[in-house]
Amino acid sequence: MKNPGISRKDFLRNSVLGAAGMAIGSGFLNSAQASAFETNTAINSTTGKNYTLKNVKLETGFEYENGEVLHTKTGLFCIEISDGKIKSVLPNKPNSEAIDAKGLLMLPAFRDMHIHLDKTFYDDWQAVKRRTGGVKGMIALEQQILPEMLQTSTQKAEKLIGLLQSHGTSFARGHVNIEPTSKLQSLKNLQTALENKKKTFGTELVAFPQHGVFYTDSVPYLKEAAKMDIDFIGGLDPFSIDGAIEKTIDFTVQLALDNKKGIDIHLHESGDSGLKTVQYLIDKVNENPNLKGKTFLSHCFVLGKLEKAKQEEIAEKLAAAQVGIVSTIPFGGLIMPIPTLMQRGVTVMTGNDSIIDHWNTFGTGSVLQKANLAAQLYGQVTEFNLSRMLKLATAGSIPLDDKGIQQWPKAGDAADLVLIDASCSAEAVSRMSPVRSLIHNGNIVY
Ligand SMILES: [Zn+2]
C-alpha cells in the first residue's frame, strides 16, 4: 500500500458496522467494505435499504454554566433507515437485533465542496515543480500534461473518491476541466468514475474553464458541457486571464441562466480587479434573483486583503445576494475573514481542492481536518465554537442549533451519515476523531 494511513486492513478493522454486519451474519458488509475501497463493484442490493442501527449516540442539547456552554448532552438511540432516508429516531433498544453502532457519535456525512476529481496524480507521489508565469504558466503546463493525465483519469478519480470516503466524505463538488486541450474528455472520464461509484458517493459538477473562457477559446466546449449533466458554470480570474471582468462574467451568467445552472468561479485575484469582480458578480446576481443561493466564489482571496470595515461591507452584500464563499482555509501569507463572513450570514464551505497534483500536494482528503484548521486559525476553542466549526466539514448541517435545540437528524433526512469515535461535535473537530463508518444514501459504505 502506498498510503499507509488508509490501508485496506486499517479501513476494515476500523469499520464498526463491518464488524456488526458480520456478527449478525448478513454477509453483505464484507463486499460493501471492499467495494468502498478498491473496486467499483456496486454494493450488494441487499445492503440495508431497510435496517436499524442501535446504540447510536446523538447530541441532544447543551449544558450551561454561567451562561457558557460547558458540555454537549448526548443520548443513545435507534435509527431506522429506509430507502436512503432516516425513517425515524427511536428510543434505544440495546437488546434488539439491530446493527450495533457501539455508542459511536452519529454526524451528517462530510461534504468536500471544492475538489478537482478529474486531475490528480493520487496516489502516486509527485511534488510540485518550480513554477514560472503564474496561472498562465500553469495553463501552459496543463496543455502539455493533460493528454497523458487523461489516459488514467477515470481510475485516478475512483481512487481519490476512495480516499475521501475513508475520511467520512460522501459528497463532493467537483470542478471539471473544460478547455480546448481536454475538450469534454475530462468530464466524460469523470462521469464514468462517478457512475461506478454512484451507490456510495454523490457529486455536483462545475464546468470549469481552467484555461480561461476567452484566453483559450473554451466557449464552444462550455456551451456543450452546459447541456450535459453538470450543475454549475465555473470561471477563472476573469481580469488576469481573459483581460475583461464584464465580458467574462456576462458570458458566465448568461450561460448559467440559459441552462438553469449555478455559478462557481475560481477567483484568486486580489487588489482592484478582484474586488471589482466580486462586486460585479453580486450586481449580476441581484439583477437575476434566480441565481441567489446558487452562486459561489471559490478562494476569493481579495477578501483577505481588505480593511476590516470593507470586509464587513462586502460580507453583508454577499449575504444579501446569497453568494457563498468556498475556501480551502489558507494560512500563512493570507488569512480569509471566515468568522466575519459567517457572522454576517454568508454561506461558507470548504474543500481540499488539490490532493496530489501539479498545483498542490497538501490536501489530506479530510474536510474534518479543514474544520480543525479553521478552529485553530480563528481561535474557536470553546465547546460551543468548536461545535459550530463542524459546519465546514458538512457544508452546513450540524446536530444542534445555536440554542442547543436538536435539528439533525430528523425523520425524512437523507441517510448520509458518519459514525465517529468522539463524544460530541466539539471533540470531533478538535481531535479530528477517526471516522469508523460511512453511510451514503442508506448504503453502508463501510
Ligand atoms: Zn480549484
XYZ file of C-alpha atoms and ligand atoms in Angstrom:
447
model
C 0.000 0.000 0.000
C 1.367 3.356 -0.963
C -0.644 5.201 1.615
C -0.312 3.522 4.984
C -2.782 5.965 6.541
C -5.690 4.336 4.759
C -4.597 0.782 4.110
C -7.409 -1.604 3.396
C -6.610 -3.561 6.535
C -6.973 -0.490 8.746
C -10.068 0.503 6.906
C -11.761 -2.802 7.580
C -10.553 -3.009 11.160
C -11.904 0.471 11.855
C -15.219 -0.229 10.265
C -17.609 -0.703 13.150
C -20.614 -1.593 11.048
C -18.498 -4.091 9.173
C -17.879 -5.998 12.365
C -21.528 -5.712 13.376
C -22.704 -6.842 9.982
C -20.526 -9.913 10.109
C -21.705 -10.660 13.625
C -25.319 -10.744 12.553
C -24.376 -12.927 9.654
C -25.784 -10.852 6.837
C -22.558 -11.216 4.905
C -23.129 -8.205 2.700
C -20.875 -5.849 4.547
C -17.718 -7.646 3.556
C -18.317 -6.885 -0.066
C -19.508 -3.406 0.752
C -16.322 -2.598 2.584
C -14.186 -3.893 -0.203
C -16.106 -2.060 -2.857
C -15.803 1.179 -0.972
C -12.117 0.972 -1.165
C -10.734 -0.936 -4.054
C -13.225 -1.843 -6.664
C -16.223 -0.385 -8.341
C -18.401 -3.314 -7.522
C -21.778 -1.956 -6.705
C -22.823 -2.594 -3.172
C -24.994 -5.632 -2.939
C -28.548 -4.532 -3.442
C -29.486 -6.098 -0.135
C -27.287 -3.520 1.561
C -29.702 -2.255 4.042
C -32.338 -0.485 2.081
C -34.219 -1.017 5.318
C -32.371 -1.573 8.536
C -31.981 -0.222 12.039
C -28.896 0.928 13.912
C -28.848 0.665 17.704
C -26.611 2.283 20.327
C -26.226 5.379 18.148
C -25.004 8.413 20.097
C -26.804 11.651 19.215
C -26.335 15.156 20.547
C -29.437 16.284 22.418
C -28.591 19.701 23.884
C -26.116 21.932 25.668
C -25.326 22.053 29.368
C -24.581 25.605 30.556
C -22.545 27.103 33.378
C -22.685 30.868 33.973
C -24.244 31.306 30.554
C -21.487 29.420 28.759
C -21.861 26.053 27.069
C -19.950 23.681 29.321
C -20.812 20.305 27.767
C -22.797 18.787 24.962
C -25.506 16.417 26.173
C -25.913 13.141 24.313
C -28.001 10.002 24.464
C -28.235 6.601 22.787
C -30.915 5.953 20.174
C -32.070 3.585 17.477
C -32.055 4.966 13.931
C -34.340 3.369 11.381
C -33.129 3.728 7.808
C -35.340 3.094 4.840
C -34.902 3.768 1.117
C -31.982 6.111 1.533
C -33.623 8.175 4.256
C -33.725 8.338 8.010
C -37.172 6.944 8.681
C -37.279 7.501 12.402
C -35.253 8.261 15.501
C -36.418 5.944 18.273
C -35.539 5.210 21.913
C -32.574 2.871 22.139
C -33.176 -0.880 22.310
C -29.770 -2.297 23.225
C -31.004 -5.892 23.111
C -32.612 -5.699 19.688
C -31.331 -7.453 16.561
C -30.347 -4.131 15.001
C -26.843 -3.354 13.723
C -24.753 -2.185 16.675
C -23.203 1.264 16.324
C -21.416 0.658 19.645
C -22.059 4.074 21.105
C -20.312 5.962 18.317
C -21.446 9.519 17.610
C -23.555 9.937 14.502
C -22.962 13.082 12.451
C -24.011 14.169 8.952
C -21.649 12.710 6.343
C -18.951 15.144 5.282
C -19.015 17.125 2.047
C -15.989 18.335 0.121
C -17.233 21.400 -1.710
C -14.195 22.198 -3.843
C -12.079 19.493 -5.385
C -10.643 18.525 -8.756
C -11.523 14.840 -9.062
C -10.604 14.834 -12.752
C -6.985 15.983 -12.384
C -4.946 14.104 -9.805
C -1.774 12.048 -9.546
C -3.128 10.373 -6.393
C -1.869 8.042 -5.092
C 1.434 8.399 -6.933
C 3.630 10.870 -5.153
C 4.850 13.776 -7.258
C 5.944 17.080 -5.748
C 5.052 20.358 -7.428
C 7.752 21.589 -9.818
C 9.154 25.106 -9.727
C 6.613 27.461 -11.259
C 7.004 30.253 -13.742
C 4.460 32.602 -15.229
C 1.727 32.451 -12.581
C -1.647 30.978 -13.534
C -0.888 31.478 -17.248
C 2.294 29.451 -16.740
C 0.181 26.712 -15.169
C -2.183 26.784 -18.160
C 0.827 26.222 -20.469
C 1.914 23.332 -18.227
C -1.561 21.770 -18.327
C -1.633 21.968 -22.109
C 1.456 19.741 -22.046
C 0.496 17.221 -19.353
C -3.286 16.821 -19.649
C -3.304 14.490 -22.666
C -1.302 11.952 -20.673
C -3.249 12.510 -17.436
C -6.482 11.819 -19.304
C -5.284 8.273 -20.035
C -5.773 7.287 -16.393
C -8.126 9.956 -15.077
C -11.082 7.607 -14.577
C -9.130 5.215 -12.345
C -7.418 8.111 -10.540
C -10.780 9.731 -9.783
C -12.080 6.489 -8.301
C -9.005 6.166 -6.079
C -9.413 9.739 -4.942
C -13.067 9.146 -4.123
C -11.956 6.130 -2.047
C -9.641 8.429 -0.092
C -12.431 10.949 0.534
C -14.758 8.180 1.670
C -12.145 6.844 4.080
C -12.300 10.288 5.756
C -16.096 10.259 6.028
C -16.912 12.271 2.896
C -19.754 11.002 0.757
C -20.373 14.052 -1.437
C -18.191 16.433 -3.421
C -18.484 19.450 -5.671
C -16.014 18.665 -8.443
C -14.615 21.298 -10.769
C -14.006 19.603 -14.120
C -11.678 20.988 -16.747
C -13.471 22.182 -19.868
C -10.949 23.707 -22.275
C -9.633 23.163 -25.822
C -6.954 20.667 -24.696
C -9.243 18.188 -22.891
C -12.363 19.325 -24.702
C -15.089 17.257 -22.980
C -12.896 14.227 -22.293
C -12.087 15.130 -18.683
C -15.822 15.366 -17.983
C -16.612 12.094 -19.754
C -13.838 10.220 -17.934
C -15.034 11.562 -14.601
C -18.627 10.684 -15.370
C -17.533 7.071 -15.892
C -15.882 7.069 -12.464
C -18.936 8.628 -10.846
C -21.234 6.111 -12.464
C -19.082 3.328 -10.999
C -19.268 4.961 -7.560
C -22.818 6.227 -7.618
C -24.178 3.944 -4.890
C -21.663 5.190 -2.374
C -20.762 8.723 -3.456
C -22.677 11.797 -4.597
C -21.404 14.770 -6.587
C -22.309 18.007 -8.238
C -20.069 19.161 -11.071
C -18.760 22.544 -12.160
C -17.815 23.044 -15.825
C -14.500 24.728 -15.178
C -12.743 26.792 -17.888
C -9.311 26.254 -16.318
C -7.625 27.818 -19.344
C -9.819 30.911 -19.380
C -13.134 31.422 -21.150
C -11.611 33.569 -23.905
C -7.824 33.281 -23.249
C -8.106 29.905 -24.931
C -11.364 29.554 -26.805
C -13.326 27.472 -24.329
C -16.698 28.941 -25.277
C -17.927 26.156 -27.595
C -16.907 23.473 -25.087
C -18.554 25.279 -22.181
C -21.761 25.613 -24.171
C -21.704 21.905 -24.913
C -20.877 20.992 -21.307
C -23.724 23.194 -20.063
C -26.152 20.868 -21.824
C -24.610 17.823 -20.177
C -25.027 16.558 -16.639
C -23.349 19.412 -14.799
C -24.699 21.717 -12.091
C -22.572 24.869 -12.197
C -20.770 27.066 -14.714
C -17.248 27.772 -13.473
C -14.747 30.518 -14.114
C -11.174 31.629 -13.532
C -9.817 35.094 -12.739
C -11.708 36.991 -15.472
C -9.412 40.028 -15.473
C -5.984 38.447 -15.241
C -6.723 35.531 -17.595
C -9.306 36.841 -20.069
C -8.431 40.533 -19.702
C -12.025 41.578 -19.022
C -14.282 41.329 -15.994
C -17.636 42.229 -17.553
C -17.309 40.222 -20.768
C -16.412 37.003 -18.948
C -18.898 37.370 -16.094
C -21.686 38.319 -18.524
C -20.967 35.191 -20.567
C -20.880 33.009 -17.447
C -24.103 34.440 -16.015
C -25.932 34.100 -19.333
C -24.784 30.507 -19.823
C -25.925 29.665 -16.287
C -29.319 31.335 -16.784
C -29.900 29.764 -20.215
C -29.217 26.292 -18.836
C -30.635 26.756 -15.322
C -27.261 26.128 -13.645
C -25.491 27.688 -10.703
C -22.154 29.518 -10.827
C -18.878 28.799 -9.013
C -15.911 30.953 -10.055
C -12.268 30.475 -9.022
C -11.134 33.970 -8.041
C -7.500 34.173 -6.944
C -7.084 37.818 -7.962
C -6.629 40.283 -5.156
C -6.444 44.053 -5.475
C -8.784 46.179 -7.557
C -9.666 43.628 -10.207
C -10.557 41.028 -7.551
C -12.820 43.432 -5.682
C -14.448 44.674 -8.899
C -15.152 41.081 -9.935
C -16.832 40.361 -6.585
C -18.946 43.500 -6.830
C -19.869 42.926 -10.473
C -20.932 39.353 -9.763
C -23.042 40.485 -6.781
C -24.743 43.055 -9.047
C -25.491 40.413 -11.673
C -26.966 38.052 -9.078
C -29.168 40.824 -7.717
C -30.363 41.521 -11.279
C -31.078 37.805 -11.764
C -32.529 36.572 -8.465
C -32.723 33.016 -9.866
C -29.004 32.861 -9.182
C -29.376 33.627 -5.473
C -28.267 30.701 -3.352
C -26.712 29.074 -6.442
C -23.702 31.372 -6.914
C -20.302 30.920 -5.287
C -16.837 32.384 -5.344
C -14.074 29.892 -4.685
C -10.964 31.174 -2.890
C -11.881 34.871 -3.240
C -8.514 35.833 -1.748
C -9.259 39.533 -2.202
C -11.471 39.416 0.899
C -8.378 38.630 2.976
C -6.651 41.776 1.705
C -9.376 44.278 2.607
C -9.619 46.542 5.642
C -11.934 45.229 8.354
C -14.698 47.735 7.558
C -14.615 46.860 3.865
C -14.638 43.132 4.701
C -17.806 43.645 6.694
C -19.425 45.712 3.955
C -18.691 43.086 1.284
C -19.759 40.275 3.628
C -23.136 41.967 4.039
C -23.536 42.339 0.283
C -22.586 38.699 -0.299
C -25.086 37.599 2.343
C -27.871 39.751 0.885
C -27.257 38.390 -2.632
C -26.872 34.857 -1.217
C -23.472 34.467 -2.866
C -21.417 31.874 -0.981
C -17.668 31.556 -0.456
C -15.782 28.287 -0.823
C -12.374 28.411 0.841
C -9.582 25.929 1.434
C -8.819 27.873 4.675
C -5.449 29.292 3.583
C -2.923 30.390 6.212
C 0.497 31.962 6.172
C 0.588 34.816 3.667
C -3.141 35.268 3.563
C -5.902 34.726 6.104
C -9.512 34.774 4.950
C -12.092 36.601 7.126
C -14.137 33.446 7.569
C -15.602 34.273 11.024
C -16.726 37.683 9.702
C -18.359 36.044 6.693
C -20.135 33.501 8.906
C -21.295 36.134 11.386
C -22.789 38.188 8.548
C -24.691 35.168 7.281
C -22.579 34.285 4.238
C -22.621 30.604 3.324
C -19.029 29.418 3.804
C -17.938 25.987 2.671
C -14.603 24.233 2.319
C -12.853 21.598 0.262
C -9.467 20.021 -0.311
C -9.093 21.480 -3.833
C -5.902 19.550 -4.669
C -4.867 16.215 -3.159
C -1.703 15.374 -5.106
C -1.496 17.285 -8.354
C 0.648 19.805 -10.205
C -0.877 22.689 -8.225
C -0.527 21.412 -4.665
C 0.153 18.234 -2.715
C -1.186 19.104 0.730
C -4.829 18.024 0.566
C -5.375 15.204 3.060
C -8.799 14.255 1.736
C -10.400 15.176 5.074
C -12.718 18.149 5.449
C -12.846 17.500 9.205
C -9.168 18.480 9.097
C -10.218 21.746 7.394
C -12.736 22.405 10.183
C -9.964 21.721 12.717
C -7.632 24.073 10.864
C -10.254 26.814 10.896
C -10.876 26.310 14.605
C -7.154 26.704 15.318
C -6.620 29.583 12.933
C -9.536 31.630 14.206
C -9.274 30.734 17.898
C -12.565 28.812 18.040
C -11.632 26.883 21.168
C -14.757 26.664 23.331
C -17.241 23.783 23.306
C -19.805 25.969 21.543
C -17.457 27.482 18.962
C -15.800 24.170 18.113
C -19.212 22.624 17.579
C -20.096 25.422 15.105
C -16.949 24.742 13.071
C -18.355 21.324 12.174
C -20.449 23.202 9.570
C -17.319 23.473 7.457
C -16.984 19.681 7.250
C -20.667 19.058 6.497
C -21.349 22.091 4.282
C -23.812 23.419 6.819
C -25.712 20.671 8.604
C -24.906 20.156 12.316
C -26.826 18.357 15.075
C -27.608 21.295 17.418
C -28.639 24.823 16.543
C -27.077 27.818 18.329
C -29.551 27.430 21.209
C -28.790 23.735 21.635
C -32.026 22.542 20.042
C -31.592 19.316 18.110
C -32.063 19.969 14.390
C -30.411 16.832 12.960
C -31.218 14.026 12.450
C -34.908 14.276 11.661
C -37.221 11.769 10.023
C -37.012 12.317 6.286
C -33.379 13.497 6.266
C -31.111 11.796 3.750
C -29.345 8.790 5.296
C -25.915 10.328 4.612
C -24.022 9.954 7.859
C -20.846 9.006 9.635
C -20.246 7.182 12.891
C -17.260 8.782 14.533
C -15.245 7.914 17.628
C -15.992 11.104 19.554
C -18.180 12.132 22.488
C -19.538 15.231 20.692
C -19.042 17.514 17.643
C -16.637 19.772 19.520
C -14.358 16.842 20.290
C -14.637 15.528 16.733
C -13.439 18.897 15.373
C -10.753 19.472 17.969
C -9.318 15.951 17.916
C -10.045 15.113 14.263
C -11.579 11.938 15.615
C -11.494 8.802 13.462
C -14.485 8.034 11.283
C -15.492 4.406 11.837
C -18.369 4.145 9.425
C -19.851 5.946 6.436
C -23.383 5.584 5.116
C -24.381 7.194 1.821
C -27.973 7.285 0.674
C -28.683 4.472 3.117
C -25.903 2.308 1.666
C -23.334 1.205 4.211
C -20.038 2.159 2.564
C -18.016 0.752 5.484
Zn -9.831 24.639 -7.560
